[in-house]
């Protein structure tokens, strides 16, 4: 009887793992890619309320003279990007990497102007919160590096 109880307890421990433990790395990578794509769509849809749902409470977004620290400061800094009928820029993930633990992820990719030209690259760190949702905790963009000068032949 004791063996049966120990076996059932062991099975219970295995089956009650965290959601990240029961999902493959490919599943988690897809979740993060989809979260980043949905986050980017908030800009094209001009939906600031939806944008805010992807920002962690303790987020740090780099831009301007100093980083915006905390969700209220990030939202205040980004509010102006949602004014007007057309989005001032867009972005899309090209790189998505998730830790084996399934708790943190990095996304990176091009930032494009309204004409579709790449003007920068974004890098975001996502955290999987207790509610299972992925939210951005760090975000930093950088301008595109100019191509190297060509040498005369």
Coordinates of N, CA, C and O in Angstrom, one line a residue, residues 23-149:
X23 N 5.5 22.3 -21.6 CA 5.5 22.7 -23.0 C 6.9 22.6 -23.5 O 7.9 22.8 -22.8
X24 N 7.0 22.3 -24.8 CA 8.3 22.2 -25.4 C 8.8 23.6 -25.7 O 8.1 24.6 -25.7
X25 N 10.1 23.6 -26.0 CA 10.8 24.9 -26.3 C 10.2 25.5 -27.5 O 10.0 26.7 -27.7
X26 N 9.8 24.6 -28.5 CA 9.2 25.1 -29.7 C 7.8 25.8 -29.4 O 7.5 26.8 -30.0
X27 N 7.1 25.2 -28.5 CA 5.8 25.7 -28.1 C 6.0 27.1 -27.5 O 5.3 28.1 -27.8
X28 N 6.9 27.2 -26.6 CA 7.2 28.5 -25.9 C 7.7 29.5 -26.9 O 7.3 30.7 -26.9
X29 N 8.6 29.1 -27.8 CA 9.1 30.0 -28.9 C 8.0 30.6 -29.7 O 7.9 31.8 -30.0
X30 N 7.0 29.7 -30.1 CA 5.9 30.1 -30.9 C 5.0 31.1 -30.1 O 4.6 32.1 -30.6
X31 N 4.8 30.8 -28.8 CA 4.0 31.7 -27.9 C 4.7 33.1 -27.9 O 4.0 34.1 -28.0
X32 N 6.0 33.2 -27.7 CA 6.7 34.5 -27.7 C 6.6 35.2 -29.0 O 6.3 36.4 -29.1
X33 N 6.8 34.5 -30.1 CA 6.7 35.1 -31.4 C 5.3 35.7 -31.6 O 5.2 36.8 -32.1
X34 N 4.3 34.9 -31.3 CA 2.9 35.4 -31.4 C 2.7 36.6 -30.5 O 1.9 37.5 -30.9
X35 N 3.2 36.6 -29.3 CA 3.0 37.7 -28.4 C 3.7 39.0 -29.0 O 3.1 40.1 -29.0
X36 N 4.9 38.8 -29.6 CA 5.6 40.0 -30.2 C 4.8 40.5 -31.4 O 4.7 41.7 -31.6
X37 N 4.3 39.6 -32.2 CA 3.5 40.0 -33.4 C 2.3 40.7 -33.0 O 1.9 41.7 -33.6
X38 N 1.6 40.2 -32.0 CA 0.4 40.9 -31.5 C 0.7 42.2 -30.9 O 0.0 43.2 -31.1
X39 N 1.8 42.3 -30.2 CA 2.3 43.6 -29.6 C 2.5 44.6 -30.7 O 2.1 45.7 -30.6
X40 N 3.2 44.2 -31.8 CA 3.4 45.0 -32.9 C 2.1 45.5 -33.6 O 2.0 46.6 -34.1
X41 N 1.2 44.6 -33.7 CA -0.1 44.9 -34.3 C -0.9 46.0 -33.6 O -1.7 46.7 -34.1
X42 N -0.6 46.2 -32.2 CA -1.3 47.2 -31.5 C -0.9 48.6 -32.1 O -1.7 49.5 -32.1
X43 N 0.3 48.7 -32.6 CA 0.8 50.0 -33.2 C 0.0 50.2 -34.5 O -0.5 51.3 -34.7
X44 N 0.0 49.2 -35.4 CA -0.7 49.4 -36.7 C -2.2 49.6 -36.5 O -2.9 50.3 -37.2
X45 N -2.8 49.0 -35.5 CA -4.2 49.1 -35.2 C -4.5 50.4 -34.4 O -5.7 50.7 -34.2
X46 N -3.5 51.1 -33.9 CA -3.6 52.3 -33.2 C -4.3 52.0 -31.9 O -5.2 52.8 -31.4
X47 N -4.0 50.9 -31.2 CA -4.7 50.4 -30.0 C -3.8 50.5 -28.8 O -3.2 49.6 -28.4
X48 N -3.8 51.7 -28.2 CA -2.9 52.0 -27.1 C -3.3 51.1 -25.9 O -2.4 50.7 -25.1
X49 N -4.5 50.9 -25.7 CA -5.0 50.1 -24.5 C -4.5 48.7 -24.6 O -4.0 48.1 -23.7
X50 N -4.5 48.1 -25.8 CA -4.0 46.7 -26.0 C -2.4 46.8 -25.9 O -1.9 45.8 -25.3
X51 N -1.8 47.8 -26.4 CA -0.3 47.9 -26.2 C 0.0 47.8 -24.7 O 1.0 47.1 -24.4
X52 N -0.7 48.5 -23.9 CA -0.4 48.5 -22.5 C -0.4 47.1 -21.8 O 0.3 46.9 -20.9
X53 N -1.2 46.2 -22.4 CA -1.3 44.9 -21.8 C -0.1 44.1 -22.0 O 0.1 43.1 -21.3
X54 N 0.8 44.4 -22.9 CA 2.0 43.7 -23.1 C 3.2 44.3 -22.3 O 4.3 43.7 -22.4
X55 N 3.0 45.3 -21.6 CA 4.1 46.0 -20.9 C 4.1 45.5 -19.4 O 3.0 45.7 -18.7
X56 N 5.2 45.0 -18.9 CA 5.2 44.5 -17.5 C 5.2 45.8 -16.6 O 5.6 46.8 -16.9
X57 N 4.7 45.5 -15.4 CA 4.6 46.6 -14.4 C 6.0 47.3 -14.1 O 6.1 48.5 -13.9
X58 N 7.0 46.5 -14.1 CA 8.4 47.0 -13.8 C 9.2 47.2 -15.0 O 10.5 47.2 -15.0
X59 N 8.6 47.3 -16.2 CA 9.3 47.4 -17.5 C 10.3 48.6 -17.5 O 10.1 49.6 -16.8
X60 N 11.4 48.4 -18.3 CA 12.3 49.5 -18.6 C 12.5 49.5 -20.1 O 12.9 48.6 -20.7
X61 N 12.1 50.7 -20.7 CA 12.2 50.9 -22.1 C 13.2 52.0 -22.3 O 13.2 53.0 -21.7
X62 N 14.2 51.7 -23.1 CA 15.3 52.6 -23.4 C 14.9 53.5 -24.6 O 14.4 53.0 -25.6
X63 N 15.2 54.8 -24.5 CA 14.9 55.7 -25.6 C 15.0 57.1 -25.1 O 14.9 57.4 -23.9
X64 N 15.4 58.0 -26.0 CA 15.6 59.4 -25.6 C 16.8 59.5 -24.7 O 17.7 58.8 -24.8
X65 N 16.7 60.5 -23.8 CA 17.9 60.8 -22.9 C 18.1 59.7 -21.8 O 19.2 59.5 -21.4
X66 N 17.0 59.2 -21.3 CA 17.2 58.2 -20.2 C 16.0 57.2 -20.3 O 15.0 57.4 -20.9
X67 N 16.2 56.0 -19.7 CA 15.2 55.0 -19.8 C 13.9 55.4 -19.1 O 14.0 56.1 -18.1
X68 N 12.8 54.8 -19.6 CA 11.5 55.0 -18.9 C 11.4 53.7 -18.0 O 11.5 52.6 -18.4
X69 N 11.3 54.0 -16.7 CA 11.2 52.9 -15.7 C 9.8 52.8 -15.1 O 9.3 53.7 -14.6
X70 N 9.3 51.6 -15.2 CA 7.9 51.3 -14.7 C 6.9 51.5 -15.8 O 7.0 52.4 -16.7
X71 N 5.8 50.8 -15.7 CA 4.8 50.8 -16.7 C 4.2 52.2 -16.9 O 4.0 52.6 -18.1
X72 N 3.9 53.0 -15.9 CA 3.3 54.3 -16.1 C 4.3 55.2 -16.9 O 3.8 55.9 -17.9
X73 N 5.6 55.1 -16.7 CA 6.5 56.0 -17.4 C 6.7 55.5 -18.8 O 6.8 56.3 -19.8
X74 N 6.7 54.2 -19.0 CA 6.8 53.6 -20.4 C 5.5 54.0 -21.2 O 5.7 54.5 -22.3
X75 N 4.4 53.9 -20.6 CA 3.1 54.3 -21.3 C 3.1 55.8 -21.7 O 2.7 56.2 -22.7
X76 N 3.6 56.6 -20.7 CA 3.6 58.0 -21.0 C 4.6 58.4 -22.1 O 4.3 59.2 -23.0
X77 N 5.7 57.6 -22.2 CA 6.7 57.9 -23.2 C 6.2 57.4 -24.6 O 6.5 58.0 -25.6
X78 N 5.4 56.4 -24.6 CA 4.9 55.8 -25.9 C 3.6 56.3 -26.3 O 3.2 56.1 -27.5
X79 N 2.9 57.0 -25.5 CA 1.5 57.5 -25.8 C 1.5 58.3 -27.1 O 0.6 58.1 -28.0
X80 N 2.4 59.2 -27.4 CA 2.4 60.0 -28.6 C 2.6 59.2 -29.9 O 2.1 59.6 -30.9
X81 N 3.2 58.0 -29.8 CA 3.3 57.2 -31.0 C 2.0 56.6 -31.5 O 1.9 56.2 -32.6
X82 N 1.0 56.7 -30.6 CA -0.4 56.2 -31.0 C -1.3 57.3 -31.5 O -2.4 57.1 -31.8
X83 N -0.8 58.6 -31.5 CA -1.6 59.7 -32.0 C -1.6 59.6 -33.5 O -0.6 59.2 -34.1
X84 N -2.6 60.1 -34.1 CA -2.6 60.1 -35.6 C -3.2 58.9 -36.2 O -3.3 57.8 -35.5
X85 N -3.6 59.0 -37.5 CA -4.3 57.9 -38.1 C -3.3 56.8 -38.6 O -3.7 55.6 -38.7
X86 N -2.1 57.1 -38.9 CA -1.1 56.1 -39.4 C 0.0 55.9 -38.4 O 0.5 56.8 -37.7
X87 N 0.5 54.7 -38.3 CA 1.6 54.3 -37.4 C 2.9 55.0 -37.9 O 3.2 54.9 -39.1
X88 N 3.7 55.5 -37.0 CA 4.9 56.1 -37.4 C 6.0 55.1 -37.7 O 7.0 55.4 -38.3
X89 N 5.8 53.9 -37.3 CA 6.8 52.8 -37.5 C 6.1 51.4 -37.2 O 5.0 51.4 -36.7
X90 N 6.8 50.4 -37.7 CA 6.3 49.0 -37.4 C 7.6 48.2 -37.0 O 8.7 48.6 -37.2
X91 N 7.3 47.0 -36.5 CA 8.4 46.1 -36.2 C 7.9 44.7 -36.3 O 6.7 44.4 -36.3
X92 N 8.8 43.8 -36.4 CA 8.5 42.3 -36.5 C 9.7 41.5 -35.9 O 10.8 41.9 -36.1
X93 N 9.4 40.4 -35.3 CA 10.4 39.6 -34.7 C 11.1 38.7 -35.8 O 10.4 38.1 -36.6
X94 N 12.4 38.8 -35.8 CA 13.1 37.8 -36.7 C 13.8 36.8 -35.9 O 14.0 35.6 -36.3
X95 N 14.2 37.2 -34.7 CA 14.9 36.3 -33.7 C 14.0 36.1 -32.5 O 13.6 37.1 -32.0
X96 N 13.8 34.9 -32.1 CA 13.1 34.6 -30.9 C 13.8 33.5 -30.1 O 14.0 32.4 -30.7
X97 N 14.3 33.7 -28.9 CA 15.0 32.7 -28.1 C 14.4 32.7 -26.8 O 14.1 33.7 -26.1
X98 N 14.1 31.5 -26.3 CA 13.5 31.3 -25.0 C 14.4 30.5 -24.1 O 15.0 29.5 -24.6
X99 N 14.5 30.9 -22.8 CA 15.3 30.1 -21.9 C 14.7 28.7 -21.7 O 13.5 28.5 -21.8
X100 N 15.5 27.7 -21.4 CA 15.0 26.3 -21.2 C 13.9 26.3 -20.1 O 13.0 25.5 -20.1
X101 N 14.1 27.2 -19.1 CA 13.1 27.3 -18.0 C 11.8 27.8 -18.4 O 10.8 27.6 -17.7
X102 N 11.7 28.4 -19.6 CA 10.4 29.0 -20.1 C 10.0 30.2 -19.4 O 8.8 30.6 -19.4
X103 N 10.9 30.9 -18.7 CA 10.5 32.1 -18.0 C 10.9 33.4 -18.6 O 10.2 34.4 -18.4
X104 N 12.0 33.4 -19.4 CA 12.4 34.6 -20.1 C 12.7 34.3 -21.6 O 13.0 33.2 -21.9
X105 N 12.5 35.4 -22.4 CA 12.7 35.2 -23.8 C 13.3 36.5 -24.4 O 13.0 37.6 -23.8
X106 N 14.0 36.4 -25.5 CA 14.5 37.6 -26.2 C 13.8 37.6 -27.6 O 13.8 36.6 -28.3
X107 N 13.4 38.8 -28.0 CA 13.0 39.0 -29.4 C 13.8 40.1 -30.0 O 14.1 41.0 -29.3
X108 N 14.1 40.0 -31.3 CA 14.8 41.0 -32.0 C 14.4 41.0 -33.4 O 14.1 40.0 -34.0
X109 N 14.5 42.2 -34.0 CA 14.1 42.3 -35.4 C 14.1 43.8 -35.9 O 14.4 44.7 -35.2
X110 N 13.7 43.9 -37.2 CA 13.8 45.3 -37.8 C 12.6 46.2 -37.3 O 11.5 45.7 -37.1
X111 N 13.0 47.4 -37.3 CA 12.0 48.5 -37.1 C 11.9 49.2 -38.5 O 13.0 49.6 -39.0
X112 N 10.7 49.4 -39.0 CA 10.6 50.0 -40.3 C 9.8 51.3 -40.3 O 8.8 51.4 -39.5
X113 N 10.1 52.3 -41.1 CA 9.3 53.5 -41.3 C 8.1 53.2 -42.1 O 7.9 52.1 -42.6
X114 N 7.2 54.2 -42.3 CA 6.0 53.9 -43.0 C 6.2 53.5 -44.5 O 5.3 52.9 -45.1
X115 N 7.4 53.8 -45.0 CA 7.7 53.4 -46.4 C 8.3 52.0 -46.5 O 8.6 51.5 -47.6
X116 N 8.4 51.4 -45.3 CA 9.0 50.0 -45.3 C 10.5 49.9 -45.2 O 11.0 48.8 -45.2
X117 N 11.2 51.0 -45.1 CA 12.6 51.0 -45.0 C 13.0 50.7 -43.5 O 12.5 51.3 -42.6
X118 N 14.0 49.8 -43.4 CA 14.5 49.6 -42.0 C 15.3 50.8 -41.5 O 16.2 51.2 -42.1
X119 N 14.8 51.2 -40.3 CA 15.5 52.4 -39.7 C 16.1 52.0 -38.4 O 16.9 52.8 -37.8
X120 N 15.9 50.8 -37.9 CA 16.4 50.4 -36.7 C 16.2 48.9 -36.4 O 15.7 48.2 -37.3
X121 N 16.7 48.5 -35.3 CA 16.5 47.1 -34.8 C 16.1 47.2 -33.3 O 16.6 48.0 -32.6
X122 N 15.1 46.4 -33.0 CA 14.6 46.4 -31.6 C 15.1 45.1 -30.9 O 15.4 44.1 -31.6
X123 N 15.3 45.2 -29.6 CA 15.6 44.0 -28.8 C 14.7 44.1 -27.6 O 14.8 45.1 -26.8
X124 N 14.0 43.1 -27.3 CA 13.1 43.0 -26.2 C 13.3 41.8 -25.4 O 13.5 40.7 -25.9
X125 N 13.2 41.9 -24.1 CA 13.3 40.8 -23.1 C 11.8 40.6 -22.6 O 11.3 41.6 -22.1
X126 N 11.3 39.4 -22.8 CA 10.0 39.1 -22.3 C 10.1 38.2 -21.1 O 11.0 37.3 -21.0
X127 N 9.1 38.3 -20.2 CA 9.0 37.5 -19.0 C 7.6 36.8 -19.0 O 6.6 37.4 -19.3
X128 N 7.6 35.5 -18.7 CA 6.3 34.8 -18.6 C 5.9 35.0 -17.1 O 6.5 34.5 -16.2
X129 N 4.8 35.7 -17.0 CA 4.3 36.1 -15.7 C 3.4 34.9 -15.1 O 3.1 33.9 -15.8
X130 N 3.1 35.0 -13.8 CA 2.3 33.9 -13.1 C 1.0 33.6 -13.8 O 0.6 32.5 -13.8
X131 N 0.4 34.6 -14.5 CA -0.8 34.3 -15.2 C -0.6 33.6 -16.6 O -1.6 33.3 -17.3
X132 N 0.7 33.3 -16.9 CA 1.0 32.6 -18.2 C 1.2 33.5 -19.3 O 1.5 33.1 -20.4
X133 N 0.9 34.8 -19.2 CA 1.1 35.8 -20.3 C 2.5 36.3 -20.3 O 3.2 36.5 -19.3
X134 N 3.0 36.5 -21.6 CA 4.3 37.0 -21.8 C 4.2 38.6 -21.8 O 3.3 39.1 -22.5
X135 N 5.1 39.2 -21.1 CA 5.1 40.7 -21.1 C 6.5 41.2 -21.2 O 7.5 40.6 -20.8
X136 N 6.7 42.4 -21.8 CA 8.0 42.9 -22.0 C 8.5 43.6 -20.7 O 7.8 44.4 -20.1
X137 N 9.7 43.2 -20.4 CA 10.4 43.8 -19.2 C 11.5 44.7 -19.6 O 11.7 45.7 -18.8
X138 N 12.2 44.5 -20.7 CA 13.2 45.4 -21.2 C 13.0 45.6 -22.7 O 12.7 44.6 -23.4
X139 N 13.1 46.8 -23.2 CA 13.0 47.1 -24.6 C 14.1 48.1 -25.0 O 14.2 49.1 -24.3
X140 N 14.8 47.8 -26.0 CA 15.9 48.8 -26.5 C 16.0 48.7 -28.0 O 16.1 47.6 -28.5
X141 N 15.9 49.8 -28.6 CA 16.1 49.9 -30.0 C 17.4 50.5 -30.3 O 18.0 51.2 -29.5
X142 N 17.9 50.3 -31.6 CA 19.1 50.9 -32.0 C 19.0 51.2 -33.5 O 18.3 50.5 -34.2
X143 N 19.6 52.3 -33.9 CA 19.5 52.7 -35.4 C 20.3 51.6 -36.2 O 21.2 50.9 -35.7
X144 N 19.9 51.6 -37.4 CA 20.6 50.7 -38.4 C 22.0 51.2 -38.6 O 22.2 52.4 -38.8
X145 N 23.0 50.3 -38.5 CA 24.4 50.7 -38.8 C 24.5 51.0 -40.3 O 24.0 50.2 -41.1
X146 N 25.2 52.0 -40.7 CA 25.4 52.3 -42.1 C 26.3 51.2 -42.7 O 27.1 50.6 -42.0
X147 N 26.1 50.9 -44.0 CA 27.0 50.0 -44.6 C 28.4 50.5 -44.7 O 28.6 51.7 -44.6
X148 N 29.4 49.6 -44.7 CA 30.8 50.0 -44.8 C 31.0 50.8 -46.1 O 30.3 50.5 -47.1
X149 N 31.9 51.7 -46.1 CA 32.2 52.4 -47.3 C 32.8 51.5 -48.4 O 33.5 50.5 -48.0

